[in-house]
């Protein structure tokens, strides 16, 4: 691992300390591991920019109480080359479900890699755990049979809704089940497929245990229209 990546990770560790909103430092380490797997099959990508962007991608998240300029000041403090710093900041600025939506269009392969690596950590078994953790912290309920998801949610509505009192299961329909379709890289697509199937199995079992037959139906229809 290059020196600048290590420095960025140390800095991120400090920023993420004490977070319990699903943005703890372990998230960064998992996203780094995902990015490394993707990089192994994307030899043309700038691996250093990808890894520094992964390390810094959430340091300016509003949930961590950032002033919005931590990544930028960190890069200038360590004396990163201007074009390199700009590339990293461009990657960070372009990723995220609320910004790029469920069908992102990226200019650079590095953006696609960081985006896929981050999104993989929101789905599968880890994704289920993070959604539950987030809901516990924000005091959302697990499930309300009466409240079905809002269909055709725009990015803007998603952001507002995200702060409202939506139940945890709806988050799967608002976001998590759409992430597979947002994947851009070969490895990302392959891994997302597996994690997606796990979430569907989880939801089916959940609805079965809750005797929520109308939700099984809802899931079937949703999957037909969101492939
Ligand atoms: P990211 O850093 O992946 O862009 P977010 O900041 O939106 O993700 O959320 C962090 C974690 O919390 C993710 O795993 C996400 O799925 C989960 N999360 C976000 N909003 C909700 C919600 N309304 N209900 C349940 N989980 C949520
Ligand atoms: Ni993230």
Tab-separated table of C-alpha atoms and ligand atoms in Angstrom:
chain	number	residue	atom	x	y	z
A	1	UNK	CA	0.000	0.000	0.000
A	2	UNK	CA	1.392	3.383	-0.953
A	3	UNK	CA	2.259	6.032	1.654
A	4	UNK	CA	-0.501	8.399	0.635
A	5	UNK	CA	-3.140	5.659	0.921
A	6	UNK	CA	-1.928	4.823	4.425
A	7	UNK	CA	-2.026	8.483	5.438
A	8	UNK	CA	-5.548	8.840	4.052
A	9	UNK	CA	-6.684	5.755	5.970
A	10	UNK	CA	-5.243	7.084	9.227
A	11	UNK	CA	-7.008	10.389	8.652
A	12	UNK	CA	-10.305	8.615	7.850
A	13	UNK	CA	-9.984	6.493	10.980
A	14	UNK	CA	-9.936	9.662	13.077
A	15	UNK	CA	-12.919	11.165	11.242
A	16	UNK	CA	-15.041	8.027	11.594
A	17	UNK	CA	-14.233	7.401	15.254
A	18	UNK	CA	-17.336	6.919	17.372
A	19	UNK	CA	-19.766	6.873	14.452
A	20	UNK	CA	-22.713	4.550	14.778
A	21	UNK	CA	-24.819	5.628	11.790
A	22	UNK	CA	-23.466	2.884	9.513
A	23	UNK	CA	-20.412	4.973	8.649
A	24	UNK	CA	-17.907	3.519	11.057
A	25	UNK	CA	-14.323	2.936	9.977
A	26	UNK	CA	-15.071	-0.743	9.340
A	27	UNK	CA	-17.228	0.433	6.421
A	28	UNK	CA	-14.157	2.094	4.912
A	29	UNK	CA	-12.045	-1.053	5.341
A	30	UNK	CA	-14.720	-3.212	3.698
A	31	UNK	CA	-15.092	-0.768	0.807
A	32	UNK	CA	-11.282	-0.819	0.397
A	33	UNK	CA	-11.325	-4.624	0.177
A	34	UNK	CA	-14.117	-4.444	-2.429
A	35	UNK	CA	-12.168	-1.851	-4.418
A	36	UNK	CA	-9.054	-4.034	-4.384
A	37	UNK	CA	-11.041	-6.976	-5.767
A	38	UNK	CA	-12.441	-4.791	-8.547
A	39	UNK	CA	-9.019	-3.268	-9.289
A	40	UNK	CA	-7.569	-6.741	-9.801
A	41	UNK	CA	-9.666	-6.959	-12.993
A	42	UNK	CA	-9.321	-3.296	-14.053
A	43	UNK	CA	-5.602	-2.956	-14.816
A	44	UNK	CA	-5.992	0.403	-16.578
A	45	UNK	CA	-7.390	2.198	-13.534
A	46	UNK	CA	-5.340	4.549	-11.346
A	47	UNK	CA	-5.248	2.345	-8.236
A	48	UNK	CA	-3.781	5.032	-5.982
A	49	UNK	CA	-6.541	7.537	-6.783
A	50	UNK	CA	-9.157	4.823	-6.235
A	51	UNK	CA	-7.754	3.839	-2.825
A	52	UNK	CA	-7.327	7.415	-1.577
A	53	UNK	CA	-10.868	8.224	-2.727
A	54	UNK	CA	-12.187	5.142	-0.920
A	55	UNK	CA	-10.416	6.170	2.279
A	56	UNK	CA	-11.808	9.712	2.091
A	57	UNK	CA	-15.217	9.094	0.484
A	58	UNK	CA	-17.290	9.521	3.630
A	59	UNK	CA	-15.178	11.931	5.731
A	60	UNK	CA	-17.390	14.808	4.585
A	61	UNK	CA	-20.700	13.015	5.154
A	62	UNK	CA	-23.070	15.318	7.014
A	63	UNK	CA	-23.823	12.493	9.453
A	64	UNK	CA	-20.232	12.732	10.728
A	65	UNK	CA	-20.659	16.429	11.427
A	66	UNK	CA	-18.163	17.519	8.772
A	67	UNK	CA	-17.705	21.094	7.561
A	68	UNK	CA	-17.740	19.700	4.006
A	69	UNK	CA	-14.071	20.342	3.265
A	70	UNK	CA	-12.160	17.723	5.233
A	71	UNK	CA	-11.003	15.688	2.218
A	72	UNK	CA	-9.854	18.812	0.400
A	73	UNK	CA	-7.881	20.219	3.322
A	74	UNK	CA	-6.353	16.823	4.079
A	75	UNK	CA	-5.064	16.499	0.496
A	76	UNK	CA	-3.591	19.971	0.521
A	77	UNK	CA	-2.017	19.478	3.985
A	78	UNK	CA	-0.164	16.340	2.897
A	79	UNK	CA	1.030	18.170	-0.219
A	80	UNK	CA	-0.730	15.952	-2.773
A	81	UNK	CA	-0.173	16.973	-6.408
A	82	UNK	CA	-2.930	19.286	-7.559
A	83	UNK	CA	-4.151	17.119	-10.431
A	84	UNK	CA	-4.159	14.051	-8.193
A	85	UNK	CA	-6.089	15.873	-5.449
A	86	UNK	CA	-8.605	17.128	-7.983
A	87	UNK	CA	-9.104	13.648	-9.386
A	88	UNK	CA	-9.753	12.229	-5.913
A	89	UNK	CA	-12.201	15.046	-5.084
A	90	UNK	CA	-14.010	14.548	-8.403
A	91	UNK	CA	-14.421	10.844	-7.674
A	92	UNK	CA	-15.800	11.512	-4.195
A	93	UNK	CA	-18.153	14.231	-5.412
A	94	UNK	CA	-19.720	12.039	-8.083
A	95	UNK	CA	-20.549	8.865	-6.170
A	96	UNK	CA	-23.438	8.110	-3.815
A	97	UNK	CA	-26.936	6.860	-4.553
A	98	UNK	CA	-28.578	10.185	-3.746
A	99	UNK	CA	-26.272	12.001	-6.208
A	100	UNK	CA	-25.970	9.639	-9.144
A	101	UNK	CA	-29.241	7.718	-8.816
A	102	UNK	CA	-29.869	4.115	-9.731
A	103	UNK	CA	-28.319	4.389	-13.230
A	104	UNK	CA	-25.095	6.396	-12.894
A	105	UNK	CA	-23.088	7.700	-15.864
A	106	UNK	CA	-19.448	8.162	-15.009
A	107	UNK	CA	-16.656	9.717	-17.060
A	108	UNK	CA	-13.799	7.879	-15.342
A	109	UNK	CA	-13.275	4.194	-14.576
A	110	UNK	CA	-12.040	5.241	-11.112
A	111	UNK	CA	-15.474	6.706	-10.281
A	112	UNK	CA	-17.158	3.498	-11.369
A	113	UNK	CA	-14.835	1.438	-9.167
A	114	UNK	CA	-15.329	3.525	-6.013
A	115	UNK	CA	-19.065	3.719	-6.621
A	116	UNK	CA	-19.370	-0.063	-7.032
A	117	UNK	CA	-17.144	-0.773	-4.032
A	118	UNK	CA	-19.245	1.522	-1.809
A	119	UNK	CA	-22.569	0.178	-3.069
A	120	UNK	CA	-21.532	-3.440	-2.540
A	121	UNK	CA	-21.202	-2.623	1.150
A	122	UNK	CA	-24.861	-1.563	1.274
A	123	UNK	CA	-26.210	-4.890	-0.020
A	124	UNK	CA	-26.065	-8.577	0.910
A	125	UNK	CA	-25.688	-9.756	4.498
A	126	UNK	CA	-23.659	-6.659	5.396
A	127	UNK	CA	-26.340	-4.486	3.810
A	128	UNK	CA	-29.047	-6.092	5.948
A	129	UNK	CA	-26.963	-5.524	9.097
A	130	UNK	CA	-26.233	-1.897	8.192
A	131	UNK	CA	-29.869	-1.105	7.465
A	132	UNK	CA	-30.876	-2.530	10.835
A	133	UNK	CA	-28.059	-0.664	12.600
A	134	UNK	CA	-29.016	2.602	10.913
A	135	UNK	CA	-32.642	2.133	11.845
A	136	UNK	CA	-31.784	1.412	15.459
A	137	UNK	CA	-29.711	4.584	15.703
A	138	UNK	CA	-32.349	6.735	13.992
A	139	UNK	CA	-35.137	4.995	15.911
A	140	UNK	CA	-37.039	3.783	12.873
A	141	UNK	CA	-39.391	0.849	13.192
A	142	UNK	CA	-38.505	-2.452	11.579
A	143	UNK	CA	-41.698	-2.913	9.618
A	144	UNK	CA	-45.206	-1.584	9.220
A	145	UNK	CA	-47.457	-3.804	7.107
A	146	UNK	CA	-49.698	-0.863	6.252
A	147	UNK	CA	-46.999	1.403	4.824
A	148	UNK	CA	-45.870	0.352	1.361
A	149	UNK	CA	-42.869	1.987	-0.356
A	150	UNK	CA	-43.246	5.134	-2.432
A	151	UNK	CA	-42.738	4.110	-6.028
A	152	UNK	CA	-40.781	6.237	-8.532
A	153	UNK	CA	-38.837	7.972	-5.815
A	154	UNK	CA	-36.555	10.661	-7.270
A	155	UNK	CA	-33.074	11.269	-5.826
A	156	UNK	CA	-34.373	14.396	-4.138
A	157	UNK	CA	-37.356	12.690	-2.608
A	158	UNK	CA	-35.114	9.852	-1.511
A	159	UNK	CA	-32.943	12.279	0.418
A	160	UNK	CA	-35.920	13.823	2.188
A	161	UNK	CA	-37.529	10.511	2.771
A	162	UNK	CA	-34.290	9.249	4.185
A	163	UNK	CA	-34.688	11.629	7.078
A	164	UNK	CA	-38.370	10.951	7.573
A	165	UNK	CA	-39.785	8.164	9.678
A	166	UNK	CA	-39.724	5.423	7.063
A	167	UNK	CA	-39.538	1.815	8.226
A	168	UNK	CA	-36.510	-0.383	7.617
A	169	UNK	CA	-38.060	-2.833	5.154
A	170	UNK	CA	-39.053	0.038	2.853
A	171	UNK	CA	-35.403	1.016	2.598
A	172	UNK	CA	-34.818	-2.220	0.663
A	173	UNK	CA	-37.314	-1.091	-1.973
A	174	UNK	CA	-36.258	2.586	-1.936
A	175	UNK	CA	-32.599	1.787	-2.412
A	176	UNK	CA	-31.018	-1.575	-1.653
A	177	UNK	CA	-32.807	-3.669	-4.290
A	178	UNK	CA	-31.953	-1.050	-6.922
A	179	UNK	CA	-28.198	-1.088	-6.334
A	180	UNK	CA	-27.523	-4.191	-8.427
A	181	UNK	CA	-28.678	-2.244	-11.498
A	182	UNK	CA	-26.323	0.630	-10.674
A	183	UNK	CA	-23.180	-1.513	-10.874
A	184	UNK	CA	-20.671	-0.492	-13.532
A	185	UNK	CA	-17.765	-2.919	-13.346
A	186	UNK	CA	-17.525	-6.618	-14.162
A	187	UNK	CA	-16.569	-7.648	-10.633
A	188	UNK	CA	-19.146	-5.289	-9.111
A	189	UNK	CA	-21.937	-6.763	-11.214
A	190	UNK	CA	-20.953	-10.331	-10.409
A	191	UNK	CA	-20.694	-9.744	-6.656
A	192	UNK	CA	-23.885	-7.643	-6.565
A	193	UNK	CA	-25.836	-10.462	-8.202
A	194	UNK	CA	-24.999	-12.805	-5.344
A	195	UNK	CA	-25.704	-10.214	-2.627
A	196	UNK	CA	-28.974	-9.223	-4.300
A	197	UNK	CA	-30.229	-12.827	-4.231
A	198	UNK	CA	-29.383	-13.039	-0.548
A	199	UNK	CA	-31.490	-9.926	0.207
A	200	UNK	CA	-34.432	-11.366	-1.701
A	201	UNK	CA	-34.175	-14.616	0.275
A	202	UNK	CA	-34.000	-12.564	3.468
A	203	UNK	CA	-37.107	-10.542	2.558
A	204	UNK	CA	-39.067	-13.660	1.577
A	205	UNK	CA	-38.282	-15.301	4.898
A	206	UNK	CA	-39.087	-12.066	6.760
A	207	UNK	CA	-42.493	-11.716	5.073
A	208	UNK	CA	-43.187	-15.398	5.646
A	209	UNK	CA	-42.469	-15.080	9.362
A	210	UNK	CA	-44.631	-11.954	9.500
A	211	UNK	CA	-47.483	-13.669	7.559
A	212	UNK	CA	-47.333	-10.716	5.171
A	213	UNK	CA	-48.599	-12.344	1.978
A	214	UNK	CA	-49.385	-9.015	0.330
A	215	UNK	CA	-45.740	-8.062	0.732
A	216	UNK	CA	-44.613	-11.279	-0.959
A	217	UNK	CA	-46.813	-10.215	-3.857
A	218	UNK	CA	-45.406	-6.719	-3.728
A	219	UNK	CA	-41.847	-8.073	-3.846
A	220	UNK	CA	-42.681	-10.256	-6.875
A	221	UNK	CA	-44.088	-7.284	-8.769
A	222	UNK	CA	-41.219	-5.043	-7.741
A	223	UNK	CA	-38.657	-7.541	-9.024
A	224	UNK	CA	-40.460	-7.843	-12.349
A	225	UNK	CA	-40.305	-4.097	-12.903
A	226	UNK	CA	-36.826	-3.448	-11.550
A	227	UNK	CA	-34.495	-5.671	-13.481
B	1	LIG	P1	-23.796	5.249	1.727
B	1	LIG	O1	-22.660	5.699	2.567
B	1	LIG	O2	-23.657	3.812	1.291
B	1	LIG	O3	-24.143	6.164	0.592
B	1	LIG	P2	-26.034	6.085	3.447
B	1	LIG	O4	-25.351	7.240	4.025
B	1	LIG	O5	-27.297	6.363	2.665
B	1	LIG	O6	-25.107	5.114	2.614
B	1	LIG	O7	-26.411	5.075	4.601
B	1	LIG	C1	-25.484	4.331	5.395
B	1	LIG	C2	-26.067	2.951	5.704
B	1	LIG	O8	-27.321	3.101	6.349
B	1	LIG	C3	-26.336	2.135	4.432
B	1	LIG	O9	-26.049	0.785	4.634
B	1	LIG	C4	-27.801	2.341	4.182
B	1	LIG	O10	-28.399	1.259	3.508
B	1	LIG	C5	-28.349	2.505	5.590
B	1	LIG	N1	-29.517	3.383	5.550
B	1	LIG	C6	-29.600	4.623	5.040
B	1	LIG	N2	-30.862	5.116	5.110
B	1	LIG	C7	-31.589	4.131	5.690
B	1	LIG	C8	-32.959	3.983	6.046
B	1	LIG	N3	-33.841	4.936	5.804
B	1	LIG	N4	-33.361	2.835	6.644
B	1	LIG	C9	-32.474	1.842	6.872
B	1	LIG	N5	-31.172	1.906	6.559
B	1	LIG	C10	-30.723	3.025	5.975
B	2	LIG	NI1	-19.705	4.836	2.032
